[in-house]
Amino acid sequence: MSALIVIRGNSRAGKSTLATCLAERIGRERTMVVGQDVVRRIILTPHGTVDVHARAVLRALVTAGLGEGLDVIAEGIWFSGHYGPVLRELAAQHAGPSLFVRLEVPFDESVRRLAESPEAGEFTADDMRAWWRDRDPIAGVHEYVLSATEPPRELARFILQTLYAPAPPRDGG
């Protein structure tokens, strides 16, 4: 049965890296990665568009992937105010396992990572501060909060073990 994995976090937290690591561990042929940057900057208009369009594309891509029996990894900042209702709805409608993760990274570390990245000239630390969220829970969703300073392979191992952990035995047999 297909799984839905949602990876959220601030800029430069390692969401895309973790999604790629998970896809490799699960198997690329049975995984769809839906990245917020791809949805907003490539599928839609460069550097943003009306969020309602991004939500509709997110819903369509995740629904299509799960419908085809693929494990879907949706990764992005996915602010709870804009995307929380859609993500919550997708998890509620999905019959298979779902797991939500928020990667936490200190702001200074995020700025350092930006300076070392190919995107260093695309936006500044001040830009990042404008969209930064220290905490951004999605109401009604259990979300594991993990340190973005942990190696992606360790985070992927935790996610897969948690997602596919055997159910505890039921009382009475």
Coordinates of N, CA, C and O in Angstrom, one line a residue:
M1 N 0.8 -1.2 0.0 CA 0.0 0.0 0.0 C 0.9 1.2 0.0 O 1.9 1.3 0.7
S2 N 0.5 2.2 -0.7 CA 1.3 3.5 -0.9 C 1.3 4.3 0.4 O 0.4 4.1 1.3
A3 N 2.3 5.1 0.6 CA 2.5 5.9 1.8 C 2.6 7.4 1.4 O 3.0 7.7 0.3
L4 N 2.1 8.2 2.3 CA 2.3 9.7 2.1 C 3.2 10.2 3.2 O 3.0 9.9 4.4
I5 N 4.3 10.8 2.8 CA 5.3 11.4 3.7 C 5.4 12.9 3.4 O 5.6 13.3 2.2
V6 N 5.1 13.7 4.4 CA 5.2 15.1 4.2 C 6.4 15.6 5.0 O 6.5 15.4 6.2
I7 N 7.3 16.3 4.4 CA 8.5 16.9 5.0 C 8.3 18.4 4.9 O 8.3 19.0 3.8
R8 N 8.3 19.1 6.1 CA 8.2 20.5 6.1 C 9.4 21.1 6.9 O 10.0 20.4 7.6
G9 N 9.6 22.4 6.7 CA 10.7 23.1 7.4 C 11.0 24.4 6.7 O 10.6 24.6 5.6
N10 N 11.8 25.2 7.4 CA 12.2 26.4 6.9 C 13.2 26.2 5.7 O 13.7 25.1 5.5
S11 N 13.5 27.3 5.1 CA 14.5 27.3 4.0 C 15.8 26.8 4.4 O 16.3 27.1 5.5
R12 N 16.4 26.0 3.6 CA 17.8 25.4 3.8 C 17.8 24.4 4.9 O 18.9 24.1 5.5
A13 N 16.7 23.8 5.3 CA 16.6 22.8 6.4 C 17.1 21.4 5.9 O 17.4 20.5 6.7
G14 N 17.1 21.2 4.6 CA 17.5 19.9 4.0 C 16.3 19.1 3.6 O 16.4 17.8 3.5
K15 N 15.2 19.7 3.3 CA 14.0 19.0 2.9 C 14.2 18.2 1.6 O 13.8 17.0 1.5
S16 N 14.7 18.8 0.6 CA 14.9 18.2 -0.7 C 15.9 17.1 -0.6 O 15.8 16.0 -1.2
T17 N 17.0 17.3 0.2 CA 18.0 16.3 0.4 C 17.4 15.1 1.0 O 17.6 13.9 0.6
L18 N 16.6 15.3 2.1 CA 16.0 14.2 2.8 C 15.0 13.5 1.9 O 14.9 12.2 1.8
A19 N 14.2 14.2 1.1 CA 13.2 13.6 0.2 C 14.0 12.7 -0.9 O 13.5 11.6 -1.2
T20 N 15.1 13.2 -1.4 CA 15.9 12.4 -2.3 C 16.4 11.1 -1.7 O 16.4 10.0 -2.2
C21 N 16.9 11.3 -0.4 CA 17.4 10.1 0.3 C 16.3 9.1 0.5 O 16.5 7.9 0.3
L22 N 15.1 9.5 0.9 CA 14.0 8.6 1.1 C 13.6 7.9 -0.2 O 13.4 6.7 -0.2
A23 N 13.6 8.7 -1.3 CA 13.2 8.1 -2.6 C 14.2 7.0 -3.0 O 13.8 6.0 -3.5
E24 N 15.5 7.2 -2.7 CA 16.5 6.2 -3.0 C 16.3 5.0 -2.2 O 16.4 3.9 -2.7
R25 N 16.0 5.2 -0.9 CA 15.8 4.0 0.0 C 14.6 3.2 -0.3 O 14.6 2.0 -0.2
I26 N 13.5 3.9 -0.7 CA 12.2 3.3 -1.0 C 12.3 2.6 -2.4 O 11.8 1.5 -2.6
G27 N 13.0 3.3 -3.3 CA 13.1 2.9 -4.7 C 12.4 3.9 -5.6 O 11.2 4.2 -5.5
R28 N 13.2 4.5 -6.4 CA 12.8 5.6 -7.3 C 11.6 5.2 -8.2 O 10.7 6.0 -8.4
E29 N 11.6 3.9 -8.6 CA 10.5 3.5 -9.5 C 9.1 3.5 -8.8 O 8.1 3.4 -9.5
R30 N 9.1 3.5 -7.5 CA 7.8 3.5 -6.8 C 7.6 4.7 -5.9 O 6.8 4.7 -5.0
T31 N 8.3 5.8 -6.2 CA 8.2 7.0 -5.4 C 8.0 8.2 -6.3 O 8.6 8.3 -7.4
M32 N 7.1 9.1 -5.8 CA 6.9 10.4 -6.4 C 7.3 11.5 -5.4 O 6.8 11.4 -4.3
V33 N 8.2 12.4 -5.8 CA 8.6 13.5 -4.9 C 7.9 14.7 -5.5 O 8.1 15.1 -6.6
V34 N 7.1 15.4 -4.6 CA 6.4 16.6 -5.0 C 7.1 17.7 -4.2 O 6.9 17.8 -3.0
G35 N 7.9 18.6 -4.8 CA 8.6 19.6 -4.2 C 7.9 21.0 -4.3 O 7.5 21.3 -5.4
Q36 N 7.7 21.7 -3.2 CA 7.1 23.0 -3.3 C 7.8 23.9 -4.3 O 7.1 24.7 -5.0
D37 N 9.1 23.9 -4.3 CA 9.8 24.8 -5.2 C 9.5 24.5 -6.7 O 9.3 25.4 -7.5
V38 N 9.4 23.2 -7.0 CA 9.0 22.8 -8.3 C 7.6 23.2 -8.6 O 7.3 23.8 -9.7
V39 N 6.7 23.0 -7.7 CA 5.3 23.4 -7.9 C 5.2 24.9 -8.2 O 4.6 25.4 -9.1
R40 N 5.8 25.7 -7.3 CA 5.6 27.2 -7.4 C 6.5 27.8 -8.4 O 6.0 28.8 -9.1
R41 N 7.7 27.4 -8.6 CA 8.7 28.1 -9.4 C 8.8 27.6 -10.8 O 9.2 28.3 -11.7
I42 N 8.4 26.3 -11.0 CA 8.6 25.7 -12.4 C 7.2 25.4 -13.0 O 6.9 25.9 -14.1
I43 N 6.4 24.6 -12.3 CA 5.0 24.3 -12.8 C 4.2 25.6 -13.0 O 3.5 25.8 -14.0
L44 N 4.2 26.4 -11.9 CA 3.5 27.7 -12.0 C 4.4 28.8 -12.4 O 5.3 28.6 -13.2
T45 N 4.2 30.0 -11.8 CA 5.0 31.1 -12.2 C 6.3 31.2 -11.5 O 6.3 30.9 -10.3
P46 N 7.4 31.7 -12.1 CA 8.6 31.8 -11.4 C 8.4 32.7 -10.1 O 7.7 33.7 -10.2
H47 N 9.0 32.3 -9.0 CA 9.0 33.1 -7.8 C 7.7 33.4 -7.3 O 7.4 34.5 -6.8
G48 N 6.8 32.4 -7.4 CA 5.5 32.4 -6.7 C 4.3 32.7 -7.5 O 4.5 33.1 -8.7
T49 N 3.2 32.4 -7.0 CA 1.9 32.7 -7.7 C 0.9 32.7 -6.5 O 1.2 32.6 -5.4
V50 N -0.3 32.9 -6.9 CA -1.4 32.8 -5.9 C -1.4 31.4 -5.3 O -1.4 30.4 -6.0
D51 N -1.4 31.4 -4.0 CA -1.2 30.1 -3.2 C -2.3 29.1 -3.6 O -2.1 27.9 -3.5
V52 N -3.5 29.6 -3.9 CA -4.6 28.7 -4.2 C -4.2 27.8 -5.4 O -4.6 26.6 -5.4
H53 N -3.5 28.3 -6.4 CA -3.1 27.5 -7.5 C -2.1 26.4 -7.0 O -2.1 25.3 -7.4
A54 N -1.1 26.8 -6.2 CA -0.2 25.9 -5.7 C -0.8 24.8 -4.9 O -0.5 23.6 -4.9
R55 N -1.8 25.2 -4.1 CA -2.6 24.1 -3.3 C -3.3 23.2 -4.2 O -3.3 22.0 -4.0
A56 N -3.9 23.7 -5.3 CA -4.6 22.8 -6.2 C -3.6 21.8 -6.9 O -3.9 20.7 -7.1
V57 N -2.5 22.3 -7.3 CA -1.5 21.5 -8.0 C -1.0 20.4 -7.0 O -0.8 19.3 -7.3
L58 N -0.7 20.9 -5.8 CA -0.2 19.9 -4.7 C -1.3 18.8 -4.6 O -0.9 17.6 -4.6
R59 N -2.5 19.2 -4.4 CA -3.6 18.2 -4.2 C -3.6 17.2 -5.4 O -3.7 16.0 -5.2
A60 N -3.6 17.8 -6.6 CA -3.7 16.9 -7.8 C -2.5 16.0 -7.9 O -2.7 14.8 -8.2
L61 N -1.3 16.5 -7.7 CA -0.1 15.6 -7.8 C -0.1 14.5 -6.8 O 0.2 13.3 -7.1
V62 N -0.3 14.9 -5.5 CA -0.3 13.9 -4.5 C -1.4 12.8 -4.7 O -1.2 11.6 -4.6
T63 N -2.6 13.3 -5.0 CA -3.7 12.4 -5.3 C -3.4 11.4 -6.4 O -3.7 10.2 -6.3
A64 N -2.8 11.9 -7.5 CA -2.5 11.1 -8.7 C -1.4 10.1 -8.3 O -1.6 8.9 -8.6
G65 N -0.4 10.5 -7.6 CA 0.7 9.6 -7.2 C 0.2 8.5 -6.3 O 0.4 7.3 -6.5
L66 N -0.6 8.8 -5.3 CA -1.2 7.8 -4.4 C -2.1 6.9 -5.1 O -2.1 5.7 -4.9
G67 N -2.9 7.5 -6.0 CA -3.8 6.7 -6.8 C -3.2 5.7 -7.7 O -3.7 4.6 -8.0
E68 N -1.9 5.9 -8.1 CA -1.2 5.0 -8.9 C -0.4 4.0 -8.1 O 0.4 3.2 -8.6
G69 N -0.5 4.1 -6.8 CA 0.1 3.2 -5.9 C 1.6 3.6 -5.5 O 2.3 2.7 -5.0
L70 N 1.9 4.8 -5.8 CA 3.3 5.3 -5.5 C 3.3 5.8 -4.1 O 2.4 6.3 -3.5
D71 N 4.5 5.7 -3.5 CA 4.8 6.4 -2.2 C 5.0 7.8 -2.6 O 5.8 8.1 -3.5
V72 N 4.3 8.8 -2.0 CA 4.5 10.2 -2.3 C 5.2 10.9 -1.2 O 4.8 10.8 0.0
I73 N 6.2 11.7 -1.5 CA 6.9 12.5 -0.6 C 6.7 13.9 -1.0 O 7.1 14.4 -2.1
A74 N 5.9 14.7 -0.2 CA 5.7 16.1 -0.4 C 6.6 16.9 0.4 O 6.5 16.8 1.7
E75 N 7.5 17.6 -0.2 CA 8.5 18.4 0.6 C 8.4 19.9 0.3 O 8.3 20.2 -0.9
G76 N 8.5 20.7 1.3 CA 8.5 22.1 1.1 C 8.3 22.9 2.4 O 8.2 22.2 3.5
I77 N 8.3 24.2 2.3 CA 8.1 25.0 3.5 C 6.6 24.7 4.0 O 6.4 24.6 5.2
W78 N 5.7 24.6 3.0 CA 4.3 24.3 3.3 C 3.8 25.0 4.6 O 3.4 24.3 5.5
F79 N 3.7 26.3 4.6 CA 3.2 27.0 5.7 C 1.8 26.4 6.1 O 1.0 26.2 5.3
S80 N 1.6 26.3 7.4 CA 0.4 25.6 7.9 C -0.9 26.5 7.5 O -1.9 25.9 7.2
G81 N -0.7 27.8 7.6 CA -1.9 28.6 7.2 C -2.4 28.5 5.8 O -3.5 28.6 5.5
H82 N -1.4 28.3 4.9 CA -1.8 28.1 3.5 C -2.0 26.7 3.1 O -2.9 26.4 2.3
Y83 N -1.2 25.8 3.5 CA -1.2 24.4 3.0 C -1.7 23.4 4.1 O -2.0 22.2 3.7
G84 N -1.8 23.7 5.3 CA -2.2 22.8 6.4 C -3.5 22.1 6.0 O -3.6 20.9 6.1
P85 N -4.6 22.8 5.7 CA -5.9 22.2 5.4 C -5.8 21.1 4.3 O -6.3 20.1 4.3
V86 N -5.0 21.5 3.2 CA -4.9 20.5 2.1 C -4.1 19.3 2.5 O -4.5 18.2 2.2
L87 N -3.0 19.5 3.2 CA -2.2 18.4 3.7 C -2.9 17.5 4.6 O -2.9 16.3 4.6
R88 N -3.7 18.1 5.6 CA -4.5 17.3 6.5 C -5.6 16.5 5.8 O -5.8 15.4 6.1
E89 N -6.2 17.1 4.8 CA -7.2 16.5 4.0 C -6.6 15.3 3.2 O -7.2 14.2 3.2
L90 N -5.5 15.5 2.6 CA -4.8 14.4 1.8 C -4.5 13.2 2.7 O -4.8 12.1 2.4
A91 N -4.0 13.5 3.9 CA -3.7 12.4 4.9 C -5.0 11.7 5.3 O -5.0 10.5 5.4
A92 N -6.0 12.5 5.6 CA -7.3 11.9 6.1 C -7.9 11.0 5.0 O -8.5 10.0 5.3
Q93 N -7.8 11.4 3.8 CA -8.4 10.6 2.7 C -7.6 9.4 2.2 O -8.1 8.5 1.6
H94 N -6.3 9.4 2.6 CA -5.4 8.3 2.2 C -5.6 7.1 3.1 O -5.5 7.2 4.3
A95 N -5.9 5.9 2.5 CA -6.1 4.7 3.3 C -4.8 4.1 3.9 O -4.8 3.4 4.8
G96 N -3.7 4.5 3.2 CA -2.4 3.9 3.7 C -1.8 4.7 4.7 O -2.3 5.7 5.2
P97 N -0.5 4.4 5.1 CA 0.2 5.1 6.1 C 0.6 6.5 5.7 O 0.9 6.8 4.5
S98 N 0.5 7.5 6.6 CA 0.9 8.8 6.4 C 1.8 9.2 7.6 O 1.6 8.8 8.7
L99 N 2.9 10.1 7.2 CA 3.8 10.5 8.3 C 4.2 12.0 8.0 O 4.5 12.3 6.8
F100 N 4.1 12.8 9.0 CA 4.5 14.2 8.8 C 5.7 14.5 9.6 O 5.8 14.1 10.8
V101 N 6.7 15.2 9.0 CA 7.9 15.5 9.6 C 8.2 17.0 9.4 O 8.0 17.6 8.4
R102 N 8.7 17.7 10.5 CA 9.1 19.0 10.4 C 10.6 19.1 10.8 O 11.0 18.6 11.9
L103 N 11.4 19.5 9.8 CA 12.9 19.6 10.1 C 13.1 21.0 10.7 O 12.7 22.0 10.1
E104 N 13.8 21.0 11.8 CA 14.1 22.2 12.5 C 15.6 22.5 12.3 O 16.4 21.7 12.5
V105 N 15.9 23.8 11.9 CA 17.2 24.2 11.7 C 17.3 25.6 12.3 O 16.4 26.5 12.1
P106 N 18.3 26.0 13.0 CA 18.5 27.3 13.5 C 18.7 28.3 12.4 O 19.3 28.0 11.3
F107 N 18.2 29.5 12.6 CA 18.2 30.5 11.5 C 19.7 30.8 11.0 O 19.9 30.8 9.8
D108 N 20.6 30.9 12.0 CA 22.0 31.2 11.6 C 22.6 30.0 10.7 O 23.3 30.3 9.8
E109 N 22.2 28.8 11.1 CA 22.7 27.6 10.3 C 22.0 27.7 8.9 O 22.7 27.4 7.9
S110 N 20.8 28.1 8.8 CA 20.1 28.2 7.5 C 20.8 29.2 6.6 O 21.0 29.0 5.4
V111 N 21.2 30.3 7.2 CA 21.9 31.4 6.5 C 23.2 30.9 6.0 O 23.7 31.1 4.9
R112 N 23.9 30.2 6.9 CA 25.2 29.6 6.5 C 25.1 28.6 5.3 O 25.8 28.7 4.4
R113 N 24.1 27.8 5.4 CA 23.8 26.8 4.3 C 23.5 27.6 3.0 O 23.9 27.1 1.9
L114 N 22.7 28.7 3.1 CA 22.4 29.5 1.9 C 23.7 30.0 1.3 O 23.9 29.9 0.0
A115 N 24.6 30.5 2.1 CA 25.8 31.1 1.5 C 26.7 30.1 0.8 O 27.4 30.4 -0.1
E116 N 26.5 28.8 1.2 CA 27.3 27.7 0.5 C 26.6 27.1 -0.6 O 27.1 26.1 -1.2
S117 N 25.4 27.5 -0.9 CA 24.6 26.8 -1.9 C 24.6 27.6 -3.3 O 24.9 28.7 -3.4
P118 N 24.2 26.9 -4.4 CA 24.1 27.5 -5.7 C 23.1 28.6 -5.7 O 23.1 29.5 -6.6
E119 N 22.1 28.6 -4.8 CA 21.0 29.6 -4.8 C 21.4 30.8 -4.0 O 20.6 31.7 -3.8
A120 N 22.7 30.9 -3.6 CA 23.1 32.0 -2.7 C 22.7 33.4 -3.3 O 22.4 34.3 -2.5
G121 N 22.7 33.6 -4.6 CA 22.4 34.9 -5.1 C 20.9 35.2 -5.3 O 20.5 36.3 -5.7
E122 N 20.1 34.1 -5.2 CA 18.7 34.2 -5.5 C 17.9 35.0 -4.4 O 16.8 35.6 -4.7
F123 N 18.3 34.8 -3.2 CA 17.6 35.6 -2.1 C 18.6 35.8 -0.9 O 19.7 35.2 -0.9
T124 N 18.3 36.7 0.0 CA 19.2 37.1 1.0 C 18.7 36.5 2.4 O 17.6 36.0 2.5
A125 N 19.5 36.7 3.4 CA 19.1 36.4 4.8 C 17.9 37.2 5.2 O 17.0 36.7 5.9
D126 N 17.8 38.5 4.8 CA 16.7 39.3 5.1 C 15.4 38.7 4.4 O 14.3 38.7 5.1
D127 N 15.5 38.2 3.2 CA 14.4 37.6 2.6 C 13.9 36.3 3.4 O 12.7 36.1 3.6
M128 N 14.9 35.5 3.8 CA 14.6 34.4 4.6 C 13.9 34.7 5.9 O 13.0 34.0 6.3
R129 N 14.4 35.8 6.5 CA 13.8 36.2 7.8 C 12.3 36.5 7.6 O 11.5 36.3 8.5
A130 N 12.0 37.1 6.5 CA 10.6 37.5 6.2 C 9.7 36.3 6.2 O 8.5 36.5 6.5
W131 N 10.1 35.2 5.7 CA 9.2 34.0 5.6 C 9.5 33.0 6.6 O 9.0 31.9 6.6
W132 N 10.4 33.2 7.6 CA 10.8 32.3 8.6 C 9.7 32.0 9.6 O 9.0 33.0 10.0
R133 N 9.5 30.8 10.0 CA 8.6 30.4 11.1 C 9.3 29.5 12.1 O 9.8 28.5 11.7
D134 N 9.4 30.0 13.3 CA 10.1 29.2 14.4 C 9.3 27.9 14.6 O 9.8 26.9 14.8
R135 N 8.0 28.1 14.7 CA 7.1 26.9 14.9 C 5.9 27.2 14.0 O 5.4 28.3 14.0
D136 N 5.5 26.1 13.4 CA 4.3 26.3 12.5 C 3.5 25.0 12.4 O 3.5 24.3 11.4
P137 N 3.0 24.6 13.5 CA 2.3 23.3 13.5 C 1.0 23.3 12.7 O 0.4 24.3 12.5
I138 N 0.7 22.1 12.2 CA -0.6 22.0 11.4 C -1.6 21.4 12.4 O -1.4 20.3 13.0
A139 N -2.7 22.1 12.7 CA -3.7 21.7 13.6 C -4.3 20.3 13.2 O -4.6 20.1 12.0
G140 N -4.4 19.4 14.2 CA -5.0 18.1 13.9 C -4.1 17.1 13.3 O -4.6 16.1 12.9
V141 N -2.8 17.4 13.2 CA -1.8 16.5 12.5 C -0.7 16.2 13.5 O -0.1 17.2 14.1
H142 N -0.4 15.0 13.7 CA 0.8 14.6 14.5 C 2.0 14.8 13.6 O 2.1 14.2 12.5
E143 N 3.0 15.6 14.0 CA 4.1 15.9 13.2 C 5.4 15.6 14.0 O 5.5 16.2 15.1
Y144 N 6.3 14.8 13.5 CA 7.5 14.6 14.2 C 8.4 15.7 13.9 O 8.6 16.1 12.8
V145 N 9.0 16.3 15.0 CA 10.0 17.4 14.8 C 11.4 16.8 15.0 O 11.7 16.3 16.0
L146 N 12.1 17.0 13.9 CA 13.5 16.4 13.8 C 14.5 17.4 13.6 O 14.3 18.4 12.9
S147 N 15.7 17.2 14.1 CA 16.8 18.2 13.9 C 17.4 18.0 12.5 O 17.8 16.9 12.1
A148 N 17.4 19.1 11.8 CA 18.0 19.2 10.5 C 19.5 19.0 10.5 O 20.1 18.9 9.4
T149 N 20.1 19.0 11.7 CA 21.5 18.8 11.7 C 21.9 17.3 11.7 O 23.1 17.0 11.6
E150 N 21.0 16.5 11.9 CA 21.2 15.0 11.8 C 21.5 14.6 10.3 O 20.9 15.2 9.4
P151 N 22.3 13.6 10.1 CA 22.5 13.2 8.7 C 21.2 12.7 8.0 O 20.4 12.0 8.7
P152 N 21.0 13.0 6.8 CA 19.8 12.6 6.0 C 19.6 11.1 6.1 O 18.4 10.7 6.2
R153 N 20.6 10.3 6.0 CA 20.4 8.9 6.0 C 19.8 8.4 7.4 O 19.0 7.5 7.4
E154 N 20.2 9.1 8.5 CA 19.7 8.7 9.8 C 18.2 9.2 9.9 O 17.4 8.5 10.4
L155 N 17.9 10.4 9.4 CA 16.5 10.8 9.4 C 15.7 9.9 8.5 O 14.5 9.6 8.9
A156 N 16.2 9.5 7.4 CA 15.4 8.6 6.5 C 15.1 7.3 7.2 O 14.0 6.7 7.1
R157 N 16.1 6.8 7.8 CA 16.0 5.5 8.5 C 14.9 5.6 9.6 O 14.0 4.8 9.7
F158 N 14.9 6.7 10.4 CA 13.9 6.9 11.4 C 12.5 7.0 10.8 O 11.6 6.4 11.3
I159 N 12.4 7.8 9.7 CA 11.1 8.0 9.1 C 10.5 6.6 8.6 O 9.4 6.3 8.8
L160 N 11.3 5.9 7.9 CA 10.9 4.6 7.4 C 10.5 3.6 8.5 O 9.5 2.9 8.4
Q161 N 11.4 3.6 9.5 CA 11.1 2.7 10.7 C 9.8 3.1 11.3 O 9.0 2.2 11.7
T162 N 9.5 4.4 11.5 CA 8.3 4.9 12.1 C 7.1 4.6 11.3 O 6.1 4.2 11.7
L163 N 7.3 4.9 10.0 CA 6.1 4.7 9.0 C 5.7 3.3 8.9 O 4.5 3.0 8.9
Y164 N 6.6 2.4 8.9 CA 6.3 1.0 8.7 C 6.4 0.1 10.0 O 6.5 -1.1 9.9
A165 N 6.4 0.8 11.1 CA 6.5 0.0 12.4 C 5.3 -0.9 12.5 O 4.2 -0.5 12.2
P166 N 5.5 -2.1 13.0 CA 4.3 -3.0 13.1 C 3.3 -2.4 14.2 O 3.8 -1.8 15.1
A167 N 2.1 -2.6 13.9 CA 1.1 -2.2 14.9 C 1.2 -3.0 16.1 O 1.4 -4.2 16.1
P168 N 0.9 -2.3 17.3 CA 1.0 -3.1 18.5 C -0.2 -4.1 18.5 O -1.2 -3.9 17.9
P169 N 0.0 -5.3 19.2 CA -1.0 -6.3 19.3 C -2.3 -5.8 20.0 O -2.2 -4.9 20.9
R170 N -3.4 -6.2 19.5 CA -4.7 -5.8 20.0 C -4.9 -6.6 21.3 O -4.6 -7.8 21.4
D171 N -5.6 -6.0 22.3 CA -6.0 -6.8 23.5 C -6.9 -7.9 23.1 O -7.7 -7.8 22.3
G172 N -6.7 -9.1 23.8 CA -7.5 -10.2 23.6 C -7.0 -11.1 22.4 O -7.7 -12.0 22.0
G173 N -5.9 -10.8 21.9 CA -5.4 -11.8 20.9 C -5.1 -11.2 19.6 O -4.9 -11.6 18.6

